[in-house]
Amino acid sequence: MSELEYVPVPFFEDNYAWLITDGRAAIVVDPGDAGPVIRYCEENHLTLAGILVTHHHPDHVGGVDGLLAWSGNSSLPVHGPAKVRIPGVSVRVGHGFCVTFKEPAFQVTVIEVPGHTHDHIAFFEAGKGAGVPHLFCGDTLFASGCGRLLEGTAEQMLASLDKLAQLPLSTRVHCAHEYTLANIQFSLRCDPSNTDVSDWYDQARALRAEGAPTLPTTLRHELAVNPFLRVHSPEIRAALINQFNVLVPNRLAAFILLRGWKDFFSVEEAIPVERRWPPTLLKYC
Ligand SMILES: [Zn+2]
């Protein structure tokens, strides 16, 4: 069996479609734009064996029709969430469903991870034998961040992140956006005494300065630096209490405060203090 390669194909401002290939055939995850994926396949003489999509947002599915047309294969499997009907998705998969490809030899298990959207799923490749596990998690877990709550609740997102945090520490995490530097800038504010975060900022800046992706990350690394996986940490709770002057009685309260802080982080300096989020948190705690 050939070694698989995991290639980030950039498109739009900061999206990645992930291409999994054995050098002859490829599977693509979250192709929001067909053109860059087609170009990569043509330049590397790859045929397309299938498409995986994590959720219904256009920047994750917008290229499906174009890739189906380009492949010339009307039965090309397109696996997507069971909970919604997405144009072009031919196989709707729910939690625990196994997706298997022969060429390239590749098998993933579906994990339902609602929060960013109701339908969001992730694909987990366990890795055979001593092989490294791989996770394709769309807009749920980012390097040093997590997706915004556009449809689901904070409870759902926290439960989804908890599920992903149970995967093997060596899991390579393939996120769908290059948000890392902005996310680390927030980590520096909410987890200021974490030296792993400041080291990571230096490494990520060096990678971006070379035009290289900061991804994939690993679960071990995220557990050390990602504030959304560290809502139990006394340092982060202290930062939240200092920022909002409220009680933080549990992990969920910490997560809600942290997510809200991040949503407004880039613009918060422009908002008068009395109008900053959140007005009250008691109902969530
Ligand atoms: Zn999305």
XYZ file of N, CA and C and ligand atoms in Angstrom:
856
model
N 0.841 -1.193 0.000
C 0.000 0.000 0.000
C 0.885 1.256 0.000
N 0.531 2.206 -0.827
C 1.338 3.429 -0.907
C 1.104 4.299 0.323
N 2.138 5.080 0.655
C 1.984 6.101 1.699
C 1.011 7.159 1.204
N 0.184 7.625 2.091
C -0.716 8.708 1.696
C -0.069 10.056 2.011
N -0.399 11.021 1.182
C 0.067 12.384 1.406
C -1.167 13.251 1.667
N -1.022 14.212 2.569
C -2.138 15.088 2.962
C -1.767 16.509 2.584
N -2.436 17.039 1.568
C -2.000 18.300 0.969
C -3.045 19.386 1.208
N -2.652 20.510 1.804
C -3.605 21.627 1.898
C -3.629 22.410 0.586
N -4.804 22.526 -0.001
C -4.942 23.322 -1.233
C -5.637 24.628 -0.842
N -4.888 25.754 -0.873
C -5.495 27.023 -0.435
C -6.457 27.584 -1.468
N -7.499 28.240 -0.997
C -8.400 28.967 -1.893
C -9.090 30.070 -1.082
N -9.729 30.976 -1.809
C -10.314 32.170 -1.200
C -9.239 32.846 -0.321
N -9.693 33.534 0.707
C -8.724 34.302 1.495
C -7.909 33.418 2.437
N -8.579 32.449 3.076
C -7.871 31.680 4.119
C -8.388 30.251 4.262
N -9.079 29.741 3.216
C -9.588 28.356 3.292
C -8.529 27.360 2.824
N -8.646 26.134 3.337
C -7.903 24.998 2.768
C -8.889 23.884 2.445
N -8.757 23.318 1.236
C -9.342 22.007 0.953
C -8.205 21.018 1.190
N -8.470 19.910 1.872
C -7.411 18.919 2.119
C -7.534 17.798 1.113
N -6.409 17.521 0.457
C -6.370 16.476 -0.550
C -5.578 15.300 0.000
N -6.174 14.127 -0.038
C -5.502 12.919 0.448
C -5.187 12.082 -0.784
N -3.915 11.801 -0.988
C -3.553 11.149 -2.246
C -2.456 10.106 -2.069
N -2.508 9.081 -2.918
C -1.439 8.079 -2.967
C -0.520 8.314 -4.165
N -0.687 9.469 -4.818
C 0.132 9.793 -5.981
C -0.552 9.459 -7.295
N -1.657 8.728 -7.223
C -2.415 8.403 -8.442
C -3.845 8.933 -8.367
N -4.477 8.667 -7.209
C -5.868 9.106 -7.021
C -5.948 9.960 -5.761
N -7.013 10.739 -5.660
C -7.130 11.658 -4.522
C -8.567 11.742 -4.041
N -8.685 12.026 -2.761
C -9.967 12.362 -2.137
C -9.816 13.788 -1.647
N -10.854 14.584 -1.766
C -10.740 15.969 -1.321
C -11.785 16.250 -0.246
N -11.353 16.993 0.770
C -12.238 17.366 1.876
C -12.548 18.861 1.771
N -13.835 19.200 1.805
C -14.316 20.584 1.853
C -13.817 21.459 0.692
N -14.131 21.036 -0.534
C -13.715 21.871 -1.674
C -14.696 23.014 -1.899
N -14.436 24.149 -1.292
C -15.312 25.304 -1.467
C -15.169 25.933 -2.842
N -14.055 25.633 -3.507
C -13.791 26.191 -4.834
C -13.149 25.075 -5.664
N -13.720 24.799 -6.830
C -13.225 23.666 -7.631
C -11.889 23.981 -8.307
N -11.704 25.224 -8.764
C -10.555 25.561 -9.613
C -9.209 25.150 -9.030
N -8.858 25.574 -7.817
C -7.536 25.228 -7.279
C -7.344 23.715 -7.105
N -8.415 22.987 -6.784
C -8.305 21.527 -6.623
C -8.071 20.885 -7.985
N -8.802 21.344 -8.992
C -8.623 20.808 -10.352
C -7.190 21.084 -10.832
N -6.716 22.308 -10.592
C -5.348 22.642 -11.021
C -4.332 21.716 -10.360
N -4.478 21.486 -9.068
C -3.530 20.618 -8.354
C -3.585 19.205 -8.925
N -4.795 18.704 -9.150
C -4.934 17.338 -9.681
C -4.338 17.233 -11.083
N -4.589 18.237 -11.910
C -4.061 18.179 -13.285
C -2.543 18.254 -13.288
N -1.997 19.155 -12.472
C -0.532 19.299 -12.435
C 0.145 18.040 -11.912
N -0.549 17.293 -11.059
C 0.052 16.102 -10.444
C -0.533 14.801 -10.989
N -1.298 14.907 -12.069
C -1.845 13.733 -12.781
C -2.634 12.834 -11.838
N -3.523 13.454 -11.078
C -4.348 12.714 -10.119
C -5.784 12.611 -10.630
N -6.383 11.446 -10.430
C -7.822 11.333 -10.658
C -8.521 11.537 -9.315
N -9.784 11.906 -9.382
C -10.526 12.143 -8.146
C -11.348 10.894 -7.800
N -11.190 10.423 -6.542
C -11.881 9.193 -6.127
C -13.095 9.486 -5.244
N -13.164 10.679 -4.695
C -14.309 10.981 -3.839
C -14.165 12.331 -3.180
N -15.268 12.782 -2.597
C -15.313 14.090 -1.928
C -15.944 13.892 -0.552
N -15.381 14.557 0.448
C -15.958 14.564 1.798
C -16.284 16.010 2.156
N -17.469 16.254 2.708
C -17.774 17.610 3.168
C -18.226 17.573 4.625
N -17.759 18.554 5.395
C -18.008 18.555 6.836
C -19.293 19.288 7.231
N -19.700 20.288 6.442
C -20.931 21.014 6.756
C -21.348 21.821 5.547
N -22.505 22.457 5.644
C -23.169 22.973 4.449
C -22.685 24.337 3.968
N -21.761 24.998 4.660
C -21.381 26.359 4.260
C -20.756 26.377 2.856
N -21.085 27.443 2.094
C -20.627 27.497 0.699
C -19.110 27.406 0.535
N -18.343 27.922 1.503
C -16.884 27.855 1.344
C -16.344 26.441 1.640
N -17.253 25.493 1.856
C -16.855 24.089 2.042
C -17.447 23.181 0.970
N -18.522 23.623 0.340
C -19.205 22.764 -0.640
C -19.311 23.404 -2.024
N -18.906 24.671 -2.144
C -19.135 25.406 -3.390
C -18.461 24.813 -4.613
N -17.436 23.991 -4.406
C -16.726 23.417 -5.556
C -17.187 22.017 -5.925
N -18.175 21.482 -5.207
C -18.576 20.082 -5.432
C -19.069 19.882 -6.863
N -19.984 20.724 -7.317
C -20.539 20.546 -8.672
C -19.446 20.645 -9.733
N -18.554 21.612 -9.575
C -17.477 21.783 -10.554
C -16.553 20.575 -10.593
N -16.280 19.994 -9.435
C -15.402 18.811 -9.393
C -16.107 17.591 -9.979
N -17.415 17.458 -9.715
C -18.165 16.338 -10.305
C -18.131 16.444 -11.825
N -18.325 17.656 -12.333
C -18.315 17.844 -13.790
C -16.922 17.555 -14.352
N -15.887 18.063 -13.677
C -14.514 17.874 -14.169
C -14.117 16.397 -14.148
N -14.559 15.677 -13.108
C -14.140 14.270 -12.977
C -14.719 13.407 -14.089
N -15.842 13.825 -14.652
C -16.473 13.024 -15.694
C -17.065 11.734 -15.155
N -17.129 11.624 -13.824
C -17.619 10.392 -13.193
C -18.915 10.707 -12.459
N -20.026 10.375 -13.064
C -21.316 10.740 -12.477
C -21.590 9.960 -11.196
N -20.845 8.870 -10.952
C -21.070 8.112 -9.709
C -19.978 8.388 -8.662
N -19.221 9.470 -8.846
C -18.198 9.835 -7.852
C -18.879 10.053 -6.489
N -18.457 9.325 -5.442
C -19.167 9.478 -4.164
C -18.848 10.808 -3.491
N -19.896 11.471 -3.015
C -19.736 12.716 -2.251
C -20.403 12.483 -0.897
N -19.584 12.348 0.153
C -20.088 12.055 1.490
C -20.258 13.355 2.267
N -21.419 13.497 2.890
C -21.675 14.703 3.669
C -22.612 14.402 4.819
N -22.933 15.437 5.619
C -23.724 15.230 6.832
C -25.112 14.648 6.551
N -25.550 13.776 7.474
C -26.872 13.157 7.330
C -27.979 14.150 7.626
N -27.672 15.187 8.419
C -28.750 16.014 8.973
C -29.298 17.067 8.020
N -28.613 17.330 6.919
C -29.144 18.312 5.961
C -29.003 17.764 4.552
N -29.772 18.358 3.657
C -29.641 17.999 2.245
C -28.740 19.039 1.589
N -27.592 18.610 1.108
C -26.644 19.523 0.467
C -26.555 19.123 -1.008
N -26.777 20.085 -1.912
C -26.708 19.746 -3.338
C -25.377 19.075 -3.673
N -25.446 17.970 -4.396
C -24.233 17.257 -4.806
C -23.831 16.146 -3.863
N -24.278 16.202 -2.599
C -23.920 15.137 -1.653
C -24.773 13.903 -1.955
N -24.103 12.787 -2.258
C -24.828 11.573 -2.656
C -24.912 10.550 -1.538
N -24.028 10.645 -0.519
C -24.041 9.692 0.592
C -24.095 10.490 1.887
N -25.237 10.422 2.587
C -25.389 11.201 3.829
C -25.014 10.315 5.005
N -24.029 10.773 5.786
C -23.435 9.913 6.825
C -23.605 10.534 8.212
N -23.902 9.671 9.188
C -24.081 10.109 10.568
C -22.992 9.547 11.465
N -23.133 9.805 12.752
C -22.109 9.449 13.737
C -21.784 7.950 13.702
N -20.522 7.630 13.630
C -20.083 6.234 13.645
C -20.015 5.578 12.282
N -20.528 6.269 11.273
C -20.520 5.710 9.922
C -19.073 5.616 9.424
N -18.776 4.517 8.741
C -17.431 4.307 8.211
C -17.422 4.574 6.707
N -16.509 5.393 6.248
C -16.382 5.682 4.815
C -15.080 5.057 4.339
N -15.171 4.189 3.326
C -13.996 3.453 2.866
C -13.767 3.697 1.376
N -12.520 3.952 1.036
C -12.111 4.059 -0.366
C -11.037 3.000 -0.630
N -11.061 2.436 -1.845
C -10.026 1.449 -2.193
C -8.806 2.131 -2.796
N -9.045 3.136 -3.620
C -7.947 3.785 -4.349
C -8.161 5.284 -4.308
N -7.439 6.029 -3.476
C -6.416 5.576 -2.533
C -7.041 4.788 -1.362
N -6.250 3.891 -0.762
C -6.738 3.084 0.360
C -6.860 3.986 1.586
N -8.090 4.280 1.969
C -8.320 5.324 2.967
C -9.660 5.053 3.633
N -9.663 5.087 4.954
C -10.900 4.817 5.681
C -11.059 5.815 6.823
N -12.227 6.409 6.913
C -12.492 7.351 8.003
C -13.797 6.993 8.702
N -13.877 7.390 9.972
C -15.101 7.253 10.747
C -15.685 8.643 10.961
N -17.007 8.719 10.919
C -17.683 10.014 11.060
C -17.927 10.297 12.546
N -17.611 11.519 12.951
C -17.904 11.994 14.311
C -18.824 13.202 14.177
N -19.999 13.151 14.778
C -20.887 14.324 14.722
C -20.397 15.363 15.720
N -20.197 16.578 15.242
C -19.639 17.646 16.090
C -20.453 18.930 15.918
N -21.724 18.936 16.335
C -22.541 20.144 16.163
C -22.008 21.301 17.017
N -22.339 22.502 16.587
C -21.911 23.692 17.327
C -21.747 24.856 16.352
N -20.765 24.764 15.468
C -20.611 25.782 14.415
C -21.863 25.776 13.534
N -22.295 24.573 13.122
C -23.598 24.374 12.474
C -24.242 23.145 13.114
N -25.543 22.972 12.862
C -26.233 21.785 13.403
C -25.711 20.509 12.762
N -25.377 20.607 11.482
C -25.070 19.387 10.719
C -23.602 18.985 10.783
N -22.759 19.736 11.441
C -21.309 19.575 11.272
C -20.822 18.173 11.676
N -20.004 17.590 10.794
C -19.358 16.305 11.097
C -17.853 16.446 10.889
N -17.107 15.525 11.506
C -15.662 15.444 11.282
C -15.367 14.035 10.796
N -14.242 13.887 10.103
C -13.830 12.591 9.584
C -12.515 12.214 10.262
N -12.488 11.025 10.869
C -11.312 10.593 11.614
C -10.736 9.333 10.985
N -9.461 9.426 10.611
C -8.739 8.269 10.085
C -7.874 7.726 11.223
N -8.174 6.520 11.689
C -7.506 6.007 12.891
C -6.026 5.717 12.650
N -5.628 5.450 11.407
C -4.226 5.109 11.133
C -3.986 3.639 11.409
N -3.603 2.917 10.371
C -3.409 1.466 10.539
C -2.069 1.174 11.204
N -2.047 0.151 12.060
C -0.805 -0.249 12.694
C -0.184 0.906 13.442
N 1.074 1.218 13.103
C 1.760 2.330 13.766
C 1.482 3.653 13.057
N 0.541 3.646 12.107
C 0.260 4.853 11.326
C -0.290 5.975 12.188
N -0.047 7.201 11.749
C -0.496 8.381 12.495
C -1.980 8.610 12.204
N -2.785 8.888 13.219
C -4.200 9.219 12.969
C -4.342 10.641 12.392
N -5.400 10.818 11.624
C -5.660 12.126 11.006
C -7.114 12.506 11.238
N -7.332 13.790 11.493
C -8.679 14.309 11.705
C -8.935 15.451 10.726
N -10.114 15.415 10.095
C -10.537 16.488 9.207
C -11.775 17.096 9.850
N -11.608 18.295 10.424
C -12.637 18.783 11.344
C -13.281 20.085 10.893
N -13.109 20.463 9.620
C -13.829 21.612 9.069
C -13.679 22.856 9.913
N -14.811 23.404 10.353
C -14.809 24.645 11.137
C -15.138 24.381 12.604
N -14.800 23.192 13.115
C -15.068 22.908 14.530
C -13.862 23.250 15.387
N -12.743 22.612 15.105
C -11.504 22.874 15.850
C -10.508 23.523 14.899
N -9.960 24.675 15.311
C -8.901 25.332 14.545
C -7.609 25.290 15.353
N -6.497 25.553 14.708
C -5.259 25.720 15.447
C -5.438 26.913 16.375
N -5.373 26.671 17.670
C -5.536 27.697 18.702
C -6.924 28.333 18.735
N -7.919 27.674 18.157
C -9.253 28.258 18.183
C -10.337 27.225 17.952
N -11.573 27.717 17.846
C -12.692 26.850 17.449
C -13.659 27.691 16.641
N -14.598 27.016 15.976
C -15.541 27.711 15.109
C -16.510 28.572 15.901
N -17.045 29.577 15.229
C -18.084 30.409 15.853
C -19.374 29.599 15.969
N -20.198 29.994 16.914
C -21.481 29.312 17.125
C -22.529 29.963 16.226
N -22.606 29.514 14.985
C -23.536 30.140 14.047
C -24.910 29.495 14.092
N -24.993 28.233 14.463
C -26.295 27.553 14.555
C -26.476 26.832 15.891
N -25.444 26.198 16.372
C -25.561 25.367 17.570
C -25.344 26.166 18.843
N -25.403 25.457 19.967
C -25.243 26.094 21.271
C -23.819 25.897 21.793
N -23.520 26.664 22.838
C -22.215 26.503 23.485
C -22.078 25.100 24.084
N -23.164 24.580 24.638
C -23.133 23.221 25.204
C -22.745 22.217 24.127
N -23.371 22.365 22.947
C -23.070 21.435 21.853
C -21.602 21.546 21.431
N -21.122 22.778 21.280
C -19.744 22.944 20.818
C -18.754 22.416 21.848
N -19.020 22.681 23.114
C -18.106 22.179 24.143
C -18.097 20.645 24.140
N -19.280 20.037 24.000
C -19.349 18.570 23.941
C -18.616 18.047 22.699
N -18.739 18.762 21.599
C -18.050 18.342 20.362
C -16.527 18.429 20.541
N -16.066 19.527 21.131
C -14.619 19.665 21.356
C -14.134 18.600 22.347
N -14.967 18.280 23.337
C -14.597 17.227 24.297
C -14.441 15.882 23.583
N -15.330 15.613 22.610
C -15.203 14.369 21.831
C -13.872 14.340 21.083
N -13.539 15.434 20.440
C -12.297 15.471 19.653
C -11.080 15.367 20.572
N -11.198 15.924 21.772
C -10.067 15.891 22.717
C -9.771 14.477 23.215
N -10.714 13.550 23.000
C -10.498 12.156 23.411
C -9.705 11.354 22.378
N -9.497 11.911 21.212
C -8.766 11.181 20.159
C -7.295 11.058 20.567
N -6.550 10.150 19.910
C -5.138 9.987 20.284
C -4.365 11.309 20.191
N -3.433 11.495 21.123
C -2.677 12.755 21.179
C -1.883 13.009 19.904
N -1.496 11.931 19.219
C -0.687 12.088 18.000
C -1.526 12.468 16.781
N -2.839 12.558 16.943
C -3.715 12.864 15.800
C -3.314 14.172 15.134
N -3.130 14.104 13.816
C -2.878 15.342 13.059
C -4.214 15.978 12.733
N -4.323 17.245 13.060
C -5.598 17.947 12.963
C -5.576 18.846 11.729
N -6.449 18.516 10.769
C -6.494 19.245 9.498
C -7.710 20.164 9.528
N -7.470 21.431 9.808
C -8.547 22.413 9.917
C -8.803 23.026 8.540
N -9.935 23.700 8.414
C -10.335 24.210 7.104
C -9.976 25.675 6.873
N -9.357 26.327 7.870
C -8.983 27.737 7.683
C -7.609 28.020 8.274
N -6.910 28.963 7.660
C -5.640 29.453 8.190
C -5.951 30.665 9.070
N -6.438 30.396 10.273
C -6.781 31.456 11.222
C -5.743 31.557 12.336
N -4.651 30.818 12.213
C -3.814 30.540 13.379
C -3.238 31.799 14.037
N -2.676 32.709 13.240
C -2.005 33.868 13.870
C -2.993 34.721 14.666
N -4.156 34.988 14.083
C -5.163 35.782 14.804
C -5.613 35.032 16.057
N -5.740 33.720 15.949
C -6.150 32.941 17.118
C -5.091 33.010 18.223
N -3.827 32.937 17.832
C -2.783 32.976 18.873
C -2.747 34.350 19.542
N -3.024 35.397 18.772
C -3.045 36.731 19.389
C -4.093 36.791 20.507
N -5.208 36.117 20.279
C -6.222 36.045 21.338
C -5.717 35.176 22.498
N -5.059 34.058 22.181
C -4.524 33.183 23.246
C -3.559 33.955 24.148
N -2.782 34.839 23.537
C -1.819 35.614 24.329
C -2.535 36.505 25.345
N -3.771 36.912 25.007
C -4.551 37.745 25.934
C -5.215 36.916 27.032
N -5.784 35.749 26.633
C -6.602 35.012 27.608
C -5.805 33.934 28.349
N -4.575 33.666 27.901
C -3.746 32.638 28.543
C -2.307 33.167 28.611
N -2.145 34.368 29.224
C -0.889 35.114 29.060
C 0.329 34.467 29.696
N 0.135 33.585 30.675
C 1.323 33.008 31.321
C 1.737 31.678 30.699
N 1.049 31.272 29.630
C 1.344 29.990 28.986
C 2.508 30.173 28.004
N 3.695 29.691 28.381
C 4.868 29.909 27.523
C 4.795 29.084 26.241
N 4.020 27.986 26.254
C 3.820 27.232 25.002
C 3.141 28.106 23.955
N 2.243 28.999 24.411
C 1.538 29.876 23.473
C 2.517 30.874 22.841
N 3.376 31.482 23.653
C 4.303 32.465 23.071
C 5.320 31.784 22.150
N 5.766 30.572 22.510
C 6.666 29.831 21.610
C 5.969 29.529 20.287
N 4.718 29.124 20.383
C 3.931 28.774 19.192
C 3.725 30.001 18.307
N 3.548 31.169 18.918
C 3.370 32.397 18.137
C 4.613 32.657 17.276
N 5.791 32.465 17.874
C 7.035 32.668 17.116
C 7.122 31.683 15.951
N 6.804 30.413 16.240
C 6.874 29.395 15.174
C 5.863 29.688 14.061
N 4.640 30.035 14.450
C 3.583 30.266 13.452
C 3.895 31.503 12.609
N 4.448 32.540 13.240
C 4.813 33.738 12.467
C 5.901 33.418 11.455
N 6.867 32.588 11.868
C 7.949 32.211 10.951
C 7.390 31.416 9.762
N 6.461 30.506 10.040
C 5.849 29.714 8.959
C 5.102 30.621 7.985
N 4.303 31.547 8.517
C 3.513 32.414 7.641
C 4.407 33.372 6.856
N 5.521 33.783 7.479
C 6.445 34.678 6.770
C 7.041 33.987 5.544
N 7.154 32.644 5.620
C 7.652 31.875 4.467
C 6.523 31.504 3.517
N 5.292 31.875 3.854
C 4.139 31.498 3.033
C 3.699 30.073 3.266
N 4.215 29.428 4.330
C 3.858 28.035 4.613
C 2.622 27.975 5.499
N 1.806 26.914 5.360
C 0.663 26.754 6.272
C 1.124 26.453 7.687
N 0.314 26.817 8.667
C 0.601 26.437 10.062
C -0.036 25.091 10.390
N -0.661 24.479 9.408
C -1.401 23.231 9.588
C -0.729 22.094 8.819
N -0.994 20.832 9.185
C -1.844 20.422 10.290
C -1.171 20.689 11.635
N -2.021 20.810 12.645
C -1.535 20.857 14.008
C -1.725 19.446 14.593
N -1.411 19.243 15.856
C -1.683 17.931 16.467
C -2.563 18.137 17.691
N -3.235 17.099 18.073
C -4.091 17.208 19.258
C -3.259 17.488 20.503
N -2.085 16.849 20.592
C -1.217 17.094 21.763
C -0.888 18.585 21.875
N -0.552 19.186 20.751
C -0.205 20.604 20.730
C -1.426 21.460 21.097
N -2.570 21.132 20.520
C -3.771 21.931 20.802
C -4.159 21.877 22.274
N -3.983 20.699 22.884
C -4.325 20.595 24.309
C -3.413 21.487 25.158
N -2.234 21.803 24.635
C -1.294 22.653 25.374
C -1.531 24.139 25.127
N -2.019 24.495 23.928
C -2.050 25.925 23.578
C -3.432 26.476 23.227
N -4.402 25.619 22.955
C -5.690 26.110 22.454
C -6.608 26.451 23.632
N -6.937 27.726 23.828
C -7.723 28.091 25.013
C -9.083 27.406 25.052
N -9.648 27.078 23.883
C -10.973 26.448 23.868
C -10.915 24.981 24.291
N -9.722 24.401 24.324
C -9.546 23.054 24.884
C -8.999 23.137 26.306
N -8.856 24.349 26.813
C -8.246 24.547 28.136
C -9.170 25.359 29.052
N -10.484 25.211 28.839
C -11.411 26.024 29.646
C -11.431 25.599 31.110
N -10.817 24.469 31.409
C -10.699 24.017 32.804
C -9.537 24.724 33.511
N -8.688 25.411 32.746
C -7.421 25.892 33.320
C -7.649 27.081 34.265
N -7.046 27.040 35.448
C -7.204 28.154 36.401
C -6.711 29.480 35.816
N -5.682 29.432 34.967
C -5.152 30.672 34.391
C -6.194 31.324 33.479
N -6.858 30.503 32.672
C -7.866 31.062 31.762
C -9.070 31.563 32.562
N -9.474 30.824 33.570
C -10.582 31.316 34.419
C -10.227 32.649 35.062
N -8.995 32.767 35.515
C -8.567 34.022 36.138
C -8.629 35.166 35.125
N -8.210 34.890 33.879
C -8.255 35.927 32.842
C -9.700 36.327 32.550
N -10.617 35.353 32.560
C -12.036 35.643 32.294
C -12.633 36.492 33.419
N -12.304 36.140 34.648
C -12.818 36.907 35.794
C -12.290 38.333 35.723
N -11.033 38.455 35.375
C -10.413 39.775 35.263
C -11.041 40.591 34.128
N -11.349 39.926 33.022
C -11.897 40.622 31.854
C -13.349 41.052 32.072
N -14.152 40.135 32.668
C -15.599 40.371 32.719
C -16.136 40.688 34.109
N -15.320 40.451 35.137
C -15.754 40.710 36.508
C -17.036 39.933 36.847
N -17.063 38.650 36.461
C -18.206 37.777 36.782
C -17.670 36.479 37.382
N -18.576 35.716 37.984
C -18.200 34.389 38.474
C -18.068 33.441 37.291
N -17.137 32.503 37.396
C -16.980 31.485 36.348
C -17.096 30.132 37.047
N -18.343 29.664 37.261
C -18.530 28.510 38.141
C -18.165 27.169 37.530
N -18.104 27.080 36.209
C -17.833 25.767 35.611
C -17.242 25.921 34.211
N -16.928 24.781 33.587
C -16.295 24.800 32.257
C -17.192 25.447 31.210
N -18.500 25.168 31.311
C -19.412 25.730 30.311
C -19.435 27.253 30.399
N -19.500 27.766 31.609
C -19.481 29.226 31.778
C -18.186 29.798 31.215
N -17.072 29.111 31.481
C -15.781 29.575 30.954
C -15.796 29.551 29.428
N -16.359 28.489 28.862
C -16.401 28.386 27.396
C -17.248 29.498 26.789
N -18.421 29.763 27.379
C -19.314 30.809 26.863
C -18.619 32.177 26.897
N -17.978 32.466 28.016
C -17.270 33.747 28.138
C -16.132 33.850 27.128
N -15.402 32.757 26.994
C -14.240 32.757 26.100
C -14.666 32.937 24.643
N -15.721 32.205 24.244
C -16.210 32.283 22.861
C -16.725 33.697 22.577
N -17.461 34.259 23.540
C -17.970 35.611 23.362
C -16.850 36.639 23.283
N -15.847 36.464 24.112
C -14.689 37.376 24.108
C -13.985 37.316 22.750
N -13.791 36.101 22.269
C -13.103 35.950 20.973
C -13.924 36.553 19.840
N -15.256 36.395 19.885
C -16.094 36.932 18.807
C -15.891 38.436 18.645
N -15.652 39.105 19.773
C -15.526 40.564 19.717
C -14.089 41.033 19.894
N -13.163 40.093 19.936
C -11.789 40.438 20.291
C -11.181 41.459 19.338
N -11.369 41.248 18.032
C -10.685 42.107 17.075
C -11.258 43.511 17.050
N -12.501 43.669 17.529
C -13.110 44.992 17.463
C -13.369 45.577 18.846
N -13.002 44.830 19.888
C -13.460 45.237 21.220
C -12.929 46.604 21.630
N -11.742 46.951 21.141
C -11.184 48.237 21.546
C -12.044 49.394 21.053
N -12.818 49.140 19.989
C -13.638 50.213 19.420
C -15.012 50.323 20.084
N -15.334 49.371 20.963
C -16.664 49.358 21.579
C -16.584 49.962 22.981
N -17.492 50.883 23.309
C -17.460 51.439 24.674
C -17.580 50.323 25.707
N -16.867 50.465 26.811
C -16.804 49.422 27.831
C -18.195 48.955 28.244
N -19.137 49.911 28.433
C -20.457 49.537 28.945
C -21.266 48.748 27.911
N -20.853 48.757 26.672
C -21.619 48.011 25.657
C -20.925 46.716 25.241
N -19.812 46.389 25.882
C -19.108 45.166 25.518
C -19.864 43.934 25.980
N -19.693 42.861 25.258
C -20.328 41.585 25.589
C -19.686 41.039 26.836
N -20.354 40.350 27.774
C -21.783 40.026 27.723
C -22.539 40.840 28.765
N -23.822 41.155 28.533
C -24.592 41.878 29.530
C -24.820 41.015 30.770
N -25.195 39.757 30.585
C -25.373 38.854 31.741
C -25.128 37.429 31.283
N -24.603 36.643 32.184
C -24.304 35.253 31.824
C -25.071 34.272 32.685
N -25.809 34.794 33.659
C -26.359 33.909 34.673
C -27.227 32.803 34.093
N -27.986 33.140 33.035
C -28.903 32.141 32.506
C -28.166 30.955 31.887
N -26.914 31.100 31.560
C -26.183 30.004 30.930
C -25.460 29.121 31.949
N -25.350 29.560 33.167
C -24.419 28.916 34.085
C -25.084 27.856 34.956
Zn -18.461 27.059 8.330
